[in-house]
C-alpha positions as a LaTeX table, in Angstrom:
\begin{tabular}{lrrr}
\hline
Residue & $x$ (\AA) & $y$ (\AA) & $z$ (\AA) \\
\hline
Met1 & 132.55 & 37.37 & 12.46 \\
Ala2 & 130.60 & 36.56 & 14.56 \\
Ala3 & 126.55 & 36.51 & 14.12 \\
Asp4 & 124.26 & 38.89 & 16.00 \\
Val5 & 121.64 & 35.90 & 17.04 \\
Thr6 & 120.44 & 37.06 & 20.37 \\
Gly7 & 117.80 & 38.48 & 19.51 \\
Gly8 & 114.84 & 36.35 & 21.49 \\
Leu9 & 116.49 & 35.89 & 24.86 \\
Pro10 & 114.25 & 36.69 & 27.45 \\
Pro11 & 115.47 & 39.80 & 29.49 \\
Met12 & 117.13 & 40.41 & 33.20 \\
Ser13 & 116.91 & 42.94 & 35.29 \\
Arg14 & 120.32 & 43.42 & 37.16 \\
Glu15 & 118.41 & 42.90 & 40.68 \\
Glu16 & 117.41 & 39.49 & 38.90 \\
Met17 & 121.32 & 38.55 & 38.31 \\
Val18 & 121.79 & 39.70 & 41.09 \\
Ala19 & 119.42 & 37.73 & 43.14 \\
His20 & 120.23 & 34.76 & 41.05 \\
Leu21 & 123.69 & 35.44 & 41.51 \\
Arg22 & 123.59 & 35.02 & 45.45 \\
Val23 & 121.93 & 31.87 & 45.16 \\
Ala24 & 125.29 & 30.90 & 43.42 \\
Gly25 & 127.17 & 31.62 & 46.38 \\
Glu26 & 124.32 & 29.71 & 47.89 \\
Val27 & 125.43 & 26.39 & 45.98 \\
Ala28 & 130.18 & 27.12 & 46.44 \\
Val29 & 129.22 & 27.17 & 49.98 \\
Ser30 & 127.32 & 24.26 & 50.12 \\
Val31 & 129.67 & 22.68 & 48.29 \\
Ile32 & 132.88 & 23.20 & 50.43 \\
Ala33 & 131.20 & 20.41 & 53.30 \\
His34 & 132.39 & 18.05 & 50.70 \\
Gly35 & 135.71 & 19.15 & 50.08 \\
His36 & 135.12 & 21.14 & 47.04 \\
His37 & 136.62 & 24.19 & 45.63 \\
Pro38 & 133.97 & 26.96 & 46.88 \\
Phe39 & 132.33 & 27.82 & 42.99 \\
Gly40 & 129.02 & 27.42 & 42.00 \\
Ala41 & 126.50 & 27.84 & 39.22 \\
Val42 & 122.84 & 28.04 & 38.54 \\
Leu43 & 120.99 & 27.65 & 34.80 \\
Val44 & 117.97 & 30.35 & 35.38 \\
Gly45 & 114.81 & 29.54 & 32.56 \\
Pro46 & 113.37 & 31.72 & 30.70 \\
Asp47 & 110.64 & 32.08 & 32.71 \\
Gly48 & 113.52 & 33.06 & 35.69 \\
Gln49 & 113.11 & 30.27 & 37.14 \\
Ile50 & 116.36 & 28.20 & 38.37 \\
Leu51 & 116.01 & 24.53 & 36.61 \\
Met52 & 119.66 & 23.24 & 37.65 \\
Arg53 & 122.00 & 24.74 & 40.57 \\
Gln54 & 126.14 & 23.16 & 40.15 \\
Gly55 & 128.99 & 23.19 & 42.61 \\
Asn56 & 132.30 & 22.56 & 41.40 \\
Ile57 & 133.51 & 18.76 & 41.89 \\
Asn58 & 137.41 & 19.24 & 41.00 \\
Ser59 & 139.83 & 20.80 & 38.61 \\
Val60 & 138.62 & 19.50 & 35.50 \\
Lys61 & 134.73 & 19.32 & 37.01 \\
His62 & 134.15 & 23.30 & 37.40 \\
Ala63 & 130.32 & 24.46 & 38.43 \\
Glu64 & 129.95 & 26.05 & 35.43 \\
Thr65 & 131.33 & 22.77 & 32.64 \\
Glu66 & 128.64 & 20.44 & 34.71 \\
Leu67 & 126.30 & 22.42 & 34.71 \\
Ala68 & 126.77 & 23.09 & 30.64 \\
Arg69 & 126.51 & 19.11 & 30.26 \\
Arg70 & 124.06 & 18.64 & 32.65 \\
Ala71 & 121.68 & 21.62 & 30.70 \\
Ala72 & 122.53 & 19.82 & 27.07 \\
Glu73 & 121.29 & 16.08 & 28.10 \\
Ala74 & 118.59 & 17.31 & 29.57 \\
Tyr75 & 117.26 & 21.00 & 26.94 \\
Ser76 & 116.87 & 21.29 & 23.65 \\
Pro77 & 119.93 & 23.72 & 22.18 \\
Glu78 & 116.70 & 26.48 & 21.15 \\
Phe79 & 115.35 & 25.87 & 24.80 \\
Leu80 & 118.72 & 26.73 & 26.35 \\
Trp81 & 119.42 & 29.97 & 23.85 \\
Gly82 & 116.74 & 31.73 & 26.16 \\
Cys83 & 118.48 & 30.57 & 29.31 \\
Thr84 & 121.49 & 32.12 & 31.55 \\
Leu85 & 124.67 & 30.60 & 33.27 \\
Val86 & 124.72 & 32.50 & 36.42 \\
Ser87 & 128.37 & 32.06 & 38.14 \\
Thr88 & 129.97 & 32.90 & 41.56 \\
Gly89 & 133.34 & 34.09 & 39.19 \\
Glu90 & 134.24 & 34.69 & 35.76 \\
Pro91 & 134.49 & 31.56 & 33.72 \\
Cys92 & 137.29 & 29.96 & 33.17 \\
Ala93 & 138.35 & 29.32 & 28.80 \\
Met94 & 136.57 & 25.22 & 29.31 \\
Cys95 & 133.74 & 26.80 & 31.10 \\
Ala96 & 133.24 & 29.95 & 28.55 \\
Gly97 & 133.44 & 27.03 & 25.73 \\
Thr98 & 131.18 & 24.35 & 26.88 \\
Met99 & 128.90 & 26.84 & 27.34 \\
Tyr100 & 128.41 & 27.91 & 24.20 \\
Trp101 & 128.88 & 24.24 & 22.67 \\
Ala102 & 125.68 & 23.96 & 25.12 \\
Asn103 & 123.98 & 26.97 & 23.34 \\
Ile104 & 123.35 & 28.74 & 26.21 \\
Gly105 & 122.16 & 32.40 & 25.46 \\
Arg106 & 123.42 & 34.33 & 28.81 \\
Leu107 & 126.17 & 34.45 & 31.16 \\
Val108 & 126.11 & 36.53 & 34.58 \\
Tyr109 & 129.53 & 36.40 & 36.94 \\
Gly110 & 130.19 & 38.00 & 40.04 \\
Tyr111 & 133.60 & 38.46 & 39.87 \\
Glu112 & 136.79 & 38.81 & 37.66 \\
Glu113 & 139.16 & 35.53 & 37.46 \\
Thr114 & 141.80 & 38.06 & 38.24 \\
Ala115 & 140.17 & 38.20 & 42.01 \\
Leu116 & 140.74 & 34.98 & 42.77 \\
Leu117 & 144.39 & 34.92 & 40.95 \\
Ala118 & 144.75 & 37.29 & 44.10 \\
Met119 & 143.36 & 35.04 & 46.70 \\
Thr120 & 145.05 & 31.93 & 44.96 \\
Gly121 & 148.32 & 32.24 & 44.44 \\
Ala122 & 150.13 & 29.87 & 43.06 \\
Asp123 & 147.91 & 26.71 & 44.54 \\
Pro124 & 148.77 & 24.01 & 42.40 \\
Glu125 & 144.81 & 23.57 & 42.42 \\
Asn126 & 143.86 & 26.79 & 40.67 \\
Pro127 & 146.06 & 27.74 & 38.24 \\
Thr128 & 143.68 & 30.27 & 36.93 \\
Met129 & 144.26 & 30.68 & 32.90 \\
His130 & 144.00 & 34.65 & 32.26 \\
Leu131 & 141.95 & 34.61 & 29.42 \\
Pro132 & 138.61 & 36.61 & 30.23 \\
Ala133 & 135.30 & 34.31 & 29.42 \\
Arg134 & 133.84 & 37.02 & 27.66 \\
Arg135 & 137.00 & 37.33 & 24.65 \\
Val136 & 136.56 & 33.12 & 24.83 \\
Leu137 & 133.26 & 33.43 & 23.72 \\
Ala138 & 133.98 & 36.72 & 20.98 \\
Ala139 & 135.58 & 34.31 & 18.87 \\
Gly140 & 132.19 & 32.26 & 18.05 \\
Gln141 & 129.88 & 32.50 & 15.50 \\
Lys142 & 127.21 & 32.98 & 18.31 \\
Val143 & 126.72 & 36.05 & 20.06 \\
Ile144 & 126.50 & 35.40 & 23.55 \\
Asp145 & 124.55 & 38.33 & 26.17 \\
Val146 & 127.75 & 39.00 & 28.96 \\
His147 & 127.38 & 40.86 & 32.05 \\
Gly148 & 129.83 & 40.96 & 34.66 \\
Pro149 & 131.82 & 41.67 & 37.31 \\
Phe150 & 128.93 & 42.75 & 40.01 \\
Pro151 & 131.96 & 44.87 & 42.32 \\
Glu152 & 129.17 & 45.11 & 44.90 \\
Leu153 & 128.98 & 41.05 & 45.64 \\
Glu154 & 132.83 & 40.51 & 44.81 \\
Glu155 & 133.48 & 40.16 & 48.25 \\
Glu156 & 130.41 & 38.53 & 48.79 \\
Leu157 & 131.23 & 36.17 & 46.43 \\
Leu158 & 135.07 & 35.88 & 47.07 \\
Ala159 & 134.33 & 35.50 & 50.74 \\
Pro160 & 134.15 & 31.39 & 50.22 \\
His161 & 137.90 & 31.41 & 48.89 \\
Arg162 & 138.89 & 33.29 & 52.43 \\
Gly163 & 141.40 & 30.76 & 53.76 \\
Phe164 & 140.55 & 27.96 & 51.55 \\
Trp165 & 143.24 & 27.99 & 48.90 \\
Gln166 & 146.07 & 28.65 & 51.33 \\
Gly167 & 145.15 & 26.41 & 54.24 \\
\hline
\end{tabular}
């Protein structure tokens, strides 16, 4: 059974989450120019300031995984427990697991994996895995605070994917 160790996470309003999701969306758009898949993530510190930004690199260097790895190198696990990983889309199993091991205490994501699957179809560069991030994180001993999806932002955050996968 998972221990409830969510105490101490600084509050974050829905409005703040939406604002950070939009910044992650800007990161996703920016990586398209480099030929990368349009995913973006930001690390938000306990004070609400963005500490790191990361776009997708390739099929195994996802935005969330790379951000969590960089954060784990730069900050202590105790500090990261008060941080939030904000991602345009629901993190895959690999990304959710990396976030868990990095000890990031909160996840905020914009759209569900199933919404992306409807758009990417059978594209060999994005063989989505239907394993919800909440399910991955619930398998651990720490309780990660999860917020998402944000239906009011789905169209906006999925816009960079339109035409990208079947282009």
